[in-house]
């Protein structure tokens, strides 16, 4: 089987629409990617509008080889951009990947991140046919751990002070799901 990822967009879930990010999304993504509270536990620092535009210009929405796709998450009822999600295809040999998500706190507490991340797992397992998908989070990021548990991902590891992150040693929790554990 040739493993590639060319999703048919948009991807619809009950309340959300997932589609490739576009240059026009810059102001919406900047609104939350520029907030210190949003960036507290994620690799990047709060972004300027110029940095958001640069990242969007480099984003991909299909893959023939390992790499990342980044999608915008819209609320279907009003078209509001509520967040963005990333699927990382790490390895063809191991058919391994990773998910990530960042949501606008204005829209928190509605289950949107869980619903969008579930669709991302669908892309990973049903379309790309990955064997294993992980999520790696800062151990203090309880909101993100709750998303992963709602998705049915298993906590596999608690890594003590494994990263020097934003000025301090931080613990990491690793979650995983195998294709054999994915029920759609
Ligand atoms: C991590 C993050 C996406 C979680 O957002 P969230 O809004 O808590 O997660 P969800 O969208 O899944 O919403 C879950 C909440 O909605 C509630 N909810 C309401 N309707 C729901 C529904 N239909 N389905 C599921 N949950 C629902 C849940 O009970 C939960 O509420 P609680 O926080 O009071 O327990 C968000 O905090 C974020 O973007 N943080 C900054 C970036 C970040 O850290 N990303 C992760 C990097 S690893």
Coordinates of N, CA, C and O and ligand atoms in Angstrom, one line a residue:
X1 N 0.8 -1.2 0.0 CA 0.0 0.0 0.0 C 0.9 1.2 0.0 O 1.8 1.3 0.8
X2 N 0.5 2.2 -0.9 CA 1.3 3.5 -0.9 C 0.6 4.4 0.1 O -0.5 4.7 0.0
X3 N 1.4 4.9 1.1 CA 0.9 5.7 2.1 C 1.1 7.2 1.7 O 2.2 7.7 1.7
X4 N 0.0 7.9 1.5 CA 0.0 9.3 1.2 C -1.3 9.9 1.9 O -2.2 9.1 2.3
X5 N -1.3 11.2 2.1 CA -2.5 11.8 2.7 C -3.0 13.0 1.8 O -2.3 14.0 1.7
X6 N -4.1 12.7 1.1 CA -4.7 13.8 0.3 C -6.2 13.9 0.7 O -7.0 13.4 0.0
X7 N -6.5 14.5 1.8 CA -7.9 14.5 2.3 C -8.8 15.3 1.3 O -8.3 16.2 0.7
X8 N -10.0 14.9 1.3 CA -11.0 15.6 0.6 C -11.6 16.7 1.5 O -12.2 16.4 2.5
X9 N -11.2 18.0 1.3 CA -11.7 19.1 2.1 C -12.9 19.7 1.6 O -13.1 19.7 0.4
X10 N -13.8 20.3 2.4 CA -13.6 20.3 3.9 C -14.0 19.0 4.5 O -14.8 18.2 4.0
X11 N -13.5 18.8 5.7 CA -13.8 17.6 6.6 C -14.9 18.1 7.6 O -14.6 19.1 8.3
X12 N -16.0 17.5 7.6 CA -17.1 17.9 8.4 C -17.3 17.0 9.6 O -17.2 15.8 9.5
X13 N -17.4 17.6 10.8 CA -17.8 16.8 12.0 C -19.2 17.4 12.4 O -19.7 18.2 11.7
X14 N -19.7 16.9 13.5 CA -21.0 17.4 13.9 C -21.2 18.9 14.0 O -22.1 19.5 13.4
X15 N -20.2 19.6 14.6 CA -20.3 21.0 14.8 C -19.2 21.8 14.0 O -19.2 23.0 14.0
X16 N -18.2 21.1 13.5 CA -17.0 21.8 13.0 C -16.7 21.5 11.5 O -17.2 20.5 11.0
X17 N -15.9 22.3 10.9 CA -15.5 22.1 9.6 C -13.9 22.3 9.6 O -13.4 23.3 10.1
X18 N -13.2 21.3 9.1 CA -11.8 21.4 9.1 C -11.3 21.6 7.6 O -11.8 20.9 6.7
X19 N -10.4 22.5 7.4 CA -10.0 22.8 6.1 C -8.5 23.3 6.1 O -8.1 23.7 7.2
X20 N -7.9 23.4 5.0 CA -6.5 23.9 5.0 C -6.5 25.3 5.5 O -7.5 26.1 5.2
X21 N -5.5 25.7 6.2 CA -5.4 27.1 6.6 C -5.1 28.0 5.4 O -4.5 27.5 4.4
X22 N -5.5 29.2 5.5 CA -5.3 30.2 4.3 C -4.7 31.5 4.9 O -4.8 31.8 6.0
X23 N -4.2 32.2 3.9 CA -3.6 33.5 4.4 C -4.6 34.4 5.1 O -4.2 35.1 6.0
X24 N -5.8 34.3 4.7 CA -6.9 35.1 5.3 C -7.2 34.8 6.7 O -7.9 35.5 7.4
X25 N -6.7 33.6 7.2 CA -6.9 33.2 8.6 C -5.9 33.9 9.5 O -6.1 33.8 10.8
X26 N -5.0 34.7 9.0 CA -3.9 35.2 9.9 C -4.5 36.0 11.1 O -4.1 35.8 12.2
X27 N -5.5 37.0 10.8 CA -6.0 37.7 12.0 C -6.6 36.8 13.1 O -6.4 37.0 14.3
X28 N -7.4 35.8 12.6 CA -8.1 35.0 13.6 C -7.1 34.1 14.4 O -7.2 34.0 15.6
X29 N -6.1 33.6 13.7 CA -5.1 32.8 14.4 C -4.2 33.7 15.3 O -3.8 33.3 16.4
X30 N -3.9 34.9 14.8 CA -3.1 35.8 15.6 C -3.8 36.1 16.9 O -3.1 36.3 18.0
X31 N -5.1 36.2 16.9 CA -5.9 36.6 18.1 C -5.5 35.7 19.3 O -5.4 36.2 20.4
X32 N -5.4 34.4 19.0 CA -5.0 33.5 20.2 C -3.6 33.1 20.2 O -3.0 32.9 21.3
X33 N -2.9 33.0 19.0 CA -1.5 32.6 19.1 C -0.6 33.6 19.6 O 0.6 33.4 19.9
X34 N -1.1 34.8 19.8 CA -0.3 35.9 20.4 C -0.5 36.0 21.9 O 0.2 36.8 22.5
X35 N -1.3 35.1 22.5 CA -1.6 35.2 23.9 C -0.6 34.4 24.7 O -0.4 33.2 24.4
X36 N 0.0 35.0 25.8 CA 0.9 34.2 26.6 C 0.2 33.0 27.3 O 0.8 31.9 27.4
X37 N -1.0 33.1 27.7 CA -1.7 32.0 28.3 C -1.9 30.8 27.4 O -1.8 29.7 27.8
X38 N -2.1 31.1 26.1 CA -2.3 30.0 25.1 C -0.9 29.3 24.8 O -0.9 28.1 24.6
X39 N 0.2 30.1 24.8 CA 1.5 29.6 24.5 C 2.2 29.0 25.7 O 3.3 28.5 25.5
X40 N 1.6 29.1 26.8 CA 2.3 28.7 28.1 C 3.0 27.3 27.9 O 4.1 27.1 28.4
X41 N 2.3 26.3 27.4 CA 2.8 24.9 27.4 C 3.0 24.4 26.0 O 3.2 23.2 25.8
X42 N 3.1 25.3 25.0 CA 3.4 24.8 23.6 C 4.7 25.4 23.2 O 5.2 26.4 23.8
X43 N 5.4 24.8 22.2 CA 6.7 25.1 21.9 C 7.0 26.5 21.5 O 8.1 27.1 21.8
X44 N 6.1 27.2 20.8 CA 6.4 28.5 20.4 C 6.0 29.6 21.4 O 5.1 29.4 22.2
X45 N 6.7 30.8 21.2 CA 6.4 31.9 22.0 C 5.2 32.7 21.3 O 4.9 32.4 20.2
X46 N 4.5 33.6 22.1 CA 3.4 34.3 21.4 C 3.9 34.9 20.1 O 5.0 35.5 20.0
X47 N 3.0 34.8 19.1 CA 3.4 35.1 17.7 C 2.9 36.5 17.3 O 1.8 36.9 17.7
X48 N 3.8 37.2 16.6 CA 3.3 38.5 16.0 C 2.5 38.1 14.7 O 2.5 37.0 14.3
X49 N 1.8 39.1 14.2 CA 1.0 38.8 13.0 C 1.9 38.4 11.9 O 1.5 37.5 11.1
X50 N 3.0 39.0 11.8 CA 4.0 38.7 10.7 C 4.4 37.2 10.8 O 4.5 36.5 9.8
X51 N 4.6 36.8 12.0 CA 5.1 35.4 12.2 C 3.9 34.4 11.9 O 4.1 33.4 11.2
X52 N 2.7 34.8 12.3 CA 1.5 33.9 11.9 C 1.4 33.8 10.4 O 1.2 32.7 9.8
X53 N 1.6 35.0 9.7 CA 1.5 35.0 8.2 C 2.5 34.1 7.6 O 2.3 33.3 6.7
X54 N 3.7 34.1 8.2 CA 4.8 33.3 7.7 C 4.6 31.8 7.8 O 4.8 31.0 6.9
X55 N 4.1 31.5 9.0 CA 3.7 30.1 9.3 C 2.6 29.6 8.3 O 2.7 28.5 7.8
X56 N 1.6 30.4 8.2 CA 0.5 30.0 7.3 C 1.0 29.8 5.8 O 0.6 28.9 5.1
X57 N 2.0 30.7 5.4 CA 2.5 30.6 4.0 C 3.2 29.3 3.8 O 3.3 28.8 2.7
X58 N 3.7 28.7 4.9 CA 4.5 27.5 4.8 C 3.7 26.2 5.1 O 4.2 25.1 4.9
X59 N 2.4 26.4 5.4 CA 1.6 25.3 5.9 C 1.2 24.4 4.7 O 1.0 24.8 3.6
X60 N 1.1 23.1 5.0 CA 0.7 22.1 4.0 C -0.6 21.4 4.4 O -0.9 21.4 5.5
X61 N -1.3 20.9 3.4 CA -2.6 20.3 3.7 C -2.7 18.9 3.1 O -3.7 18.2 3.2
X62 N -1.6 18.4 2.4 CA -1.6 17.1 1.9 C -0.1 16.6 2.0 O 0.8 17.5 2.0
X63 N 0.1 15.3 2.0 CA 1.5 14.8 2.2 C 1.7 13.6 1.3 O 0.9 12.7 1.3
X64 N 2.8 13.6 0.7 CA 3.3 12.4 -0.1 C 4.4 11.7 0.7 O 4.8 10.5 0.4
X65 N 5.0 12.4 1.6 CA 6.1 11.9 2.4 C 5.9 12.4 3.9 O 5.1 13.3 4.1
X66 N 6.6 11.9 4.9 CA 6.4 12.4 6.2 C 6.6 13.9 6.3 O 7.4 14.5 5.5
X67 N 5.8 14.6 7.1 CA 5.8 16.0 7.2 C 4.6 16.4 8.0 O 3.9 15.5 8.6
X68 N 4.2 17.7 8.0 CA 3.1 18.1 8.8 C 2.0 18.7 8.0 O 2.2 19.4 7.0
X69 N 0.7 18.5 8.4 CA -0.4 19.3 7.8 C -1.0 20.1 8.9 O -1.1 19.6 10.1
X70 N -1.4 21.3 8.6 CA -2.0 22.2 9.5 C -3.4 22.6 9.0 O -3.5 23.0 7.8
X71 N -4.4 22.4 9.8 CA -5.8 22.7 9.4 C -6.4 23.8 10.3 O -6.2 23.8 11.5
X72 N -7.3 24.6 9.7 CA -8.1 25.5 10.5 C -9.4 24.8 10.9 O -9.9 24.0 10.1
X73 N -9.8 25.2 12.1 CA -11.1 24.6 12.6 C -12.1 25.7 12.7 O -12.0 26.7 13.4
X74 N -13.2 25.5 11.8 CA -14.3 26.5 11.8 C -15.5 25.9 12.5 O -15.8 24.7 12.4
X75 N -16.2 26.8 13.2 CA -17.5 26.4 13.7 C -18.5 26.5 12.6 O -18.7 27.5 11.9
X76 N -19.2 25.4 12.3 CA -20.1 25.4 11.2 C -21.3 26.3 11.3 O -21.8 26.9 10.3
X77 N -21.7 26.6 12.5 CA -22.9 27.4 12.7 C -22.7 28.9 12.3 O -23.6 29.5 11.8
X78 N -21.5 29.4 12.4 CA -21.2 30.8 12.1 C -19.9 31.1 11.4 O -19.6 32.2 11.1
X79 N -19.1 30.0 11.1 CA -17.9 30.2 10.3 C -16.7 30.7 11.1 O -15.7 31.0 10.6
X80 N -16.9 30.9 12.5 CA -15.9 31.4 13.3 C -14.7 30.4 13.3 O -14.9 29.2 13.5
X81 N -13.5 30.9 13.2 CA -12.3 30.1 13.3 C -12.0 29.9 14.8 O -11.7 30.9 15.5
X82 N -12.1 28.7 15.3 CA -12.0 28.5 16.8 C -10.7 27.9 17.2 O -10.3 27.9 18.4
X83 N -9.9 27.4 16.2 CA -8.6 26.9 16.5 C -7.9 26.3 15.3 O -8.4 26.4 14.2
X84 N -6.7 25.8 15.6 CA -6.0 25.1 14.5 C -5.4 23.8 15.0 O -5.1 23.7 16.2
X85 N -5.2 22.9 14.1 CA -4.7 21.5 14.5 C -3.6 21.1 13.6 O -3.6 21.5 12.4
X86 N -2.8 20.2 14.1 CA -1.6 19.8 13.3 C -1.5 18.2 13.4 O -1.7 17.7 14.5
X87 N -1.4 17.6 12.2 CA -1.0 16.2 12.2 C 0.4 16.1 11.7 O 0.7 16.6 10.6
X88 N 1.3 15.5 12.5 CA 2.7 15.3 12.1 C 2.9 13.8 11.7 O 2.6 12.9 12.6
X89 N 3.3 13.6 10.5 CA 3.6 12.2 10.1 C 5.2 12.1 10.3 O 5.9 12.8 9.5
X90 N 5.6 11.3 11.2 CA 7.0 11.3 11.6 C 7.8 10.3 10.8 O 9.0 10.6 10.5
X91 N 7.2 9.2 10.5 CA 8.0 8.1 9.9 C 7.2 7.2 9.0 O 6.1 6.8 9.4
X92 N 7.8 6.9 7.9 CA 7.1 6.0 7.0 C 7.4 4.5 7.4 O 6.5 3.7 7.5
X93 N 8.6 4.3 7.9 CA 9.0 3.0 8.3 C 8.2 2.5 9.5 O 7.7 1.4 9.5
X94 N 8.0 3.4 10.5 CA 7.2 3.0 11.7 C 5.8 3.4 11.6 O 5.0 3.1 12.5
X95 N 5.4 4.1 10.5 CA 4.0 4.6 10.3 C 3.5 5.3 11.6 O 2.5 4.9 12.2
X96 N 4.3 6.2 12.0 CA 4.1 6.9 13.3 C 3.8 8.4 13.1 O 4.4 9.0 12.2
X97 N 2.9 8.9 14.0 CA 2.6 10.3 13.9 C 2.3 10.9 15.2 O 2.4 10.2 16.3
X98 N 1.9 12.1 15.2 CA 1.7 12.9 16.4 C 0.6 14.0 16.1 O 0.5 14.5 15.0
X99 N -0.2 14.3 17.1 CA -1.2 15.3 16.9 C -0.9 16.5 17.8 O -0.3 16.3 18.9
X100 N -1.4 17.7 17.4 CA -1.3 18.9 18.2 C -2.4 19.8 17.9 O -3.0 19.7 16.8
X101 N -2.8 20.6 18.8 CA -3.9 21.5 18.7 C -3.8 22.8 19.5 O -3.2 22.7 20.6
X102 N -4.3 23.9 19.0 CA -4.3 25.1 19.7 C -5.6 25.8 19.5 O -6.0 26.0 18.3
X103 N -6.3 26.2 20.5 CA -7.6 26.7 20.4 C -7.7 28.1 21.0 O -7.1 28.4 22.0
X104 N -8.6 28.9 20.4 CA -8.9 30.3 20.9 C -9.6 30.1 22.3 O -10.7 29.5 22.3
X105 N -9.1 30.7 23.4 CA -9.8 30.5 24.7 C -11.2 31.1 24.7 O -12.0 30.7 25.5
X106 N -11.5 32.0 23.7 CA -12.9 32.5 23.7 C -13.9 31.4 23.4 O -15.0 31.4 23.8
X107 N -13.4 30.3 22.7 CA -14.3 29.2 22.4 C -14.0 27.9 23.2 O -14.5 26.8 22.9
X108 N -13.3 28.1 24.3 CA -13.0 26.9 25.2 C -14.2 26.4 25.9 O -15.2 27.1 26.0
X109 N -14.1 25.2 26.4 CA -15.2 24.6 27.2 C -16.4 24.1 26.4 O -17.5 23.9 27.0
X110 N -16.2 23.9 25.1 CA -17.3 23.4 24.3 C -17.1 22.0 23.7 O -17.9 21.5 22.9
X111 N -15.9 21.5 24.0 CA -15.6 20.2 23.3 C -15.1 20.3 21.9 O -14.9 19.3 21.2
X112 N -14.8 21.5 21.4 CA -14.4 21.7 20.0 C -13.0 21.1 19.8 O -12.8 20.4 18.8
X113 N -12.1 21.2 20.8 CA -10.8 20.6 20.6 C -10.9 19.1 20.5 O -10.2 18.5 19.7
X114 N -11.7 18.5 21.4 CA -11.8 17.1 21.3 C -12.4 16.6 20.0 O -12.0 15.7 19.4
X115 N -13.5 17.3 19.6 CA -14.1 16.9 18.3 C -13.2 17.1 17.1 O -13.2 16.2 16.2
X116 N -12.4 18.1 17.1 CA -11.5 18.3 16.0 C -10.3 17.3 16.0 O -9.9 16.8 15.0
X117 N -9.8 17.1 17.2 CA -8.7 16.1 17.4 C -9.2 14.7 17.0 O -8.4 13.9 16.4
X118 N -10.4 14.4 17.3 CA -10.9 13.1 16.9 C -10.9 12.9 15.3 O -10.6 11.9 14.8
X119 N -11.3 14.0 14.7 CA -11.3 14.0 13.2 C -9.8 13.8 12.7 O -9.6 13.2 11.7
X120 N -8.9 14.4 13.4 CA -7.5 14.3 13.0 C -7.0 12.9 13.2 O -6.2 12.4 12.4
X121 N -7.4 12.2 14.3 CA -7.1 10.8 14.4 C -7.7 10.0 13.3 O -7.1 9.0 12.8
X122 N -8.9 10.4 12.8 CA -9.5 9.7 11.7 C -8.6 9.8 10.5 O -8.4 8.8 9.7
X123 N -8.1 11.0 10.2 CA -7.2 11.2 9.1 C -5.9 10.3 9.3 O -5.5 9.6 8.3
X124 N -5.4 10.3 10.5 CA -4.2 9.5 10.7 C -4.4 8.0 10.5 O -3.6 7.4 9.9
X125 N -5.5 7.5 11.1 CA -5.6 6.1 11.1 C -6.4 5.6 9.8 O -6.0 4.6 9.2
X126 N -7.5 6.3 9.5 CA -8.3 5.8 8.4 C -7.8 6.1 7.0 O -8.0 5.4 6.0
X127 N -7.1 7.3 6.9 CA -6.7 7.7 5.6 C -5.2 7.4 5.4 O -4.8 6.8 4.4
X128 N -4.4 7.9 6.3 CA -2.9 7.7 6.2 C -2.5 6.3 6.6 O -1.4 5.8 6.2
X129 N -3.4 5.7 7.3 CA -3.1 4.3 7.8 C -1.9 4.2 8.7 O -1.1 3.3 8.6
X130 N -1.8 5.2 9.6 CA -0.7 5.1 10.6 C -0.9 4.0 11.5 O -2.0 3.5 11.8
X131 N 0.2 3.5 12.1 CA 0.2 2.4 13.1 C 0.0 2.9 14.5 O -0.7 2.3 15.3
X132 N 0.6 4.1 14.7 CA 0.6 4.6 16.1 C 0.6 6.2 16.0 O 1.4 6.8 15.2
X133 N -0.2 6.8 16.9 CA -0.2 8.2 17.0 C 0.0 8.6 18.4 O -0.6 8.0 19.4
X134 N 0.9 9.6 18.7 CA 1.2 10.0 20.0 C 0.8 11.5 20.2 O 0.6 12.2 19.2
X135 N 0.7 11.9 21.4 CA 0.6 13.3 21.8 C 1.5 13.5 23.0 O 1.5 12.7 23.9
X136 N 2.3 14.6 22.9 CA 3.3 14.9 24.0 C 2.9 16.2 24.6 O 2.9 17.2 23.9
X137 N 2.7 16.2 25.9 CA 2.2 17.4 26.5 C 3.0 17.8 27.8 O 3.6 16.9 28.4
X138 N 3.1 19.0 28.1 CA 3.6 19.5 29.4 C 2.7 18.9 30.5 O 1.5 19.0 30.4
X139 N 3.3 18.3 31.5 CA 2.6 17.7 32.6 C 1.6 18.6 33.3 O 0.6 18.1 33.9
X140 N 1.9 19.9 33.2 CA 1.0 20.9 33.9 C -0.3 21.2 33.0 O -1.2 21.9 33.5
X141 N -0.3 20.7 31.8 CA -1.3 21.1 30.9 C -2.5 20.2 31.0 O -2.8 19.3 30.2
X142 N -3.3 20.4 32.1 CA -4.4 19.5 32.4 C -5.5 19.6 31.4 O -6.2 18.6 31.1
X143 N -5.7 20.8 30.8 CA -6.8 20.9 29.8 C -6.5 20.0 28.6 O -7.4 19.3 28.1
X144 N -5.2 19.9 28.2 CA -4.8 19.1 27.1 C -4.9 17.6 27.5 O -5.3 16.8 26.6
X145 N -4.4 17.3 28.7 CA -4.5 15.9 29.1 C -6.0 15.4 29.1 O -6.3 14.3 28.7
X146 N -6.9 16.3 29.4 CA -8.3 15.9 29.5 C -8.8 15.7 28.0 O -9.6 14.7 27.8
X147 N -8.3 16.5 27.1 CA -8.7 16.2 25.7 C -8.3 14.8 25.2 O -9.0 14.0 24.7
X148 N -7.0 14.5 25.6 CA -6.5 13.2 25.1 C -7.2 12.0 25.8 O -7.4 11.0 25.1
X149 N -7.5 12.2 27.0 CA -8.2 11.1 27.7 C -9.6 11.0 27.1 O -10.1 9.8 26.9
X150 N -10.3 12.1 26.8 CA -11.6 12.0 26.1 C -11.5 11.3 24.8 O -12.4 10.6 24.4
X151 N -10.4 11.4 24.1 CA -10.2 10.7 22.8 C -9.9 9.3 23.0 O -9.9 8.5 22.0
X152 N -9.6 8.9 24.2 CA -9.3 7.5 24.5 C -7.8 7.1 24.3 O -7.5 6.0 24.2
X153 N -7.0 8.2 24.3 CA -5.5 7.9 24.2 C -5.0 7.5 25.6 O -5.5 7.9 26.6
X154 N -4.1 6.6 25.5 CA -3.5 6.0 26.7 C -2.3 6.8 27.2 O -1.4 7.1 26.4
X155 N -2.2 7.1 28.5 CA -1.0 7.6 29.0 C 0.1 6.5 29.1 O -0.2 5.5 29.7
X156 N 1.2 6.8 28.4 CA 2.2 5.7 28.4 C 3.5 6.1 29.2 O 4.2 5.2 29.7
X157 N 3.7 7.4 29.4 CA 4.9 7.8 30.1 C 4.8 9.1 30.8 O 4.0 10.0 30.3
X158 N 5.5 9.2 31.9 CA 5.6 10.5 32.6 C 7.1 10.7 32.7 O 7.8 10.0 33.4
X159 N 7.6 11.7 31.9 CA 9.0 11.9 31.9 C 9.4 13.1 32.8 O 8.9 14.2 32.6
X160 N 10.2 12.8 33.7 CA 10.5 13.8 34.8 C 11.7 14.8 34.3 O 12.8 14.3 34.0
X161 N 11.3 16.1 34.3 CA 12.3 17.1 33.9 C 13.1 16.8 32.7 O 14.3 16.9 32.7
X162 N 12.4 16.3 31.6 CA 13.1 15.9 30.4 C 13.4 17.0 29.4 O 14.2 16.9 28.5
X163 N 12.8 18.2 29.7 CA 13.1 19.3 28.7 C 13.3 20.6 29.5 O 12.6 20.9 30.5
X164 N 14.3 21.3 29.0 CA 14.5 22.7 29.5 C 13.6 23.6 28.6 O 13.9 23.8 27.5
X165 N 12.5 24.0 29.2 CA 11.4 24.6 28.4 C 11.0 25.9 29.0 O 10.6 26.1 30.1
X166 N 11.2 27.0 28.2 CA 10.9 28.3 28.6 C 11.4 28.7 30.0 O 10.7 29.2 30.8
X167 N 12.7 28.3 30.2 CA 13.4 28.8 31.4 C 13.3 27.9 32.6 O 13.8 28.3 33.7
X168 N 12.8 26.7 32.4 CA 12.8 25.8 33.6 C 12.7 24.3 33.1 O 12.3 24.0 32.0
X169 N 13.1 23.4 34.0 CA 13.0 22.0 33.7 C 11.5 21.6 33.8 O 10.9 22.0 34.8
X170 N 11.0 20.9 32.8 CA 9.6 20.6 32.8 C 9.4 19.1 32.6 O 10.2 18.4 31.9
X171 N 8.3 18.6 33.2 CA 7.9 17.2 33.0 C 7.0 17.1 31.8 O 6.3 18.0 31.5
X172 N 7.1 15.9 31.2 CA 6.3 15.7 30.0 C 5.4 14.4 30.2 O 5.9 13.4 30.8
X173 N 4.2 14.5 29.7 CA 3.4 13.2 29.7 C 3.2 12.8 28.2 O 2.8 13.7 27.4
X174 N 3.4 11.6 27.9 CA 3.2 11.0 26.6 C 2.0 10.2 26.5 O 1.8 9.2 27.4
X175 N 1.1 10.5 25.6 CA -0.1 9.7 25.3 C 0.1 9.0 24.0 O 0.8 9.5 23.1
X176 N -0.6 7.9 23.8 CA -0.5 7.2 22.5 C -1.8 6.4 22.2 O -2.6 6.1 23.1
X177 N -2.0 6.2 20.9 CA -3.1 5.3 20.5 C -2.6 4.5 19.3 O -1.9 5.0 18.4
X178 N -2.9 3.2 19.3 CA -2.6 2.3 18.1 C -3.7 2.2 17.2 O -4.9 2.4 17.6
X179 N -3.5 1.9 16.0 CA -4.6 1.7 15.0 C -5.5 0.7 15.5 O -6.8 0.8 15.3
X180 N -5.0 -0.3 16.2 CA -5.9 -1.4 16.7 C -6.8 -0.9 17.8 O -7.8 -1.6 18.2
X181 N -6.5 0.2 18.4 CA -7.3 0.8 19.5 C -8.3 1.9 19.0 O -9.1 2.4 19.8
X182 N -8.1 2.2 17.7 CA -9.0 3.3 17.2 C -10.3 2.8 16.7 O -10.4 1.8 15.9
X183 N -11.3 3.4 17.3 CA -12.7 2.8 17.0 C -13.5 3.8 16.1 O -14.6 3.7 15.9
X184 N -12.8 5.0 15.7 CA -13.5 5.9 14.9 C -14.4 6.9 15.6 O -14.4 6.9 16.8
Ligands
LIG1 C1 -5.8 22.3 25.2 C2 -7.0 23.0 24.8 C3 -7.2 22.8 23.3 C4 -8.2 22.4 25.5 O1 -9.4 23.2 25.3 P1 -10.8 22.8 26.0 O2 -11.7 23.9 25.5 O3 -10.5 22.6 27.4 O4 -11.1 21.4 25.3 P2 -12.4 21.0 24.6 O5 -12.6 21.9 23.4 O6 -12.3 19.5 24.3 O7 -13.5 21.3 25.6 C5 -13.6 20.5 26.8 C6 -14.5 21.2 27.8 O8 -15.8 21.4 27.1 C7 -16.8 20.7 27.9 N1 -17.8 20.3 26.8 C8 -18.9 20.9 26.6 N2 -19.5 20.3 25.5 C9 -18.8 19.3 25.2 C10 -18.9 18.3 24.2 N3 -19.9 18.3 23.4 N4 -17.9 17.4 24.1 C11 -16.9 17.4 24.9 N5 -16.7 18.3 25.8 C12 -17.7 19.2 26.0 C13 -16.1 19.6 28.6 O9 -16.8 19.2 29.7 C14 -14.8 20.3 29.0 O10 -15.1 21.2 30.0 P3 -14.2 21.4 31.3 O11 -12.9 22.0 30.9 O12 -15.0 22.2 32.2 O13 -14.0 20.0 31.8 C15 -6.9 24.5 25.1 O14 -6.8 24.7 26.5 C16 -5.8 25.2 24.4 O15 -5.8 25.5 23.2 N6 -4.7 25.5 25.2 C17 -3.6 26.2 24.7 C18 -2.8 25.4 23.6 C19 -2.3 24.1 24.2 O16 -1.9 24.0 25.3 N7 -2.5 23.1 23.3 C20 -2.1 21.7 23.6 C21 -0.7 21.5 23.4 S1 -0.2 19.8 23.9

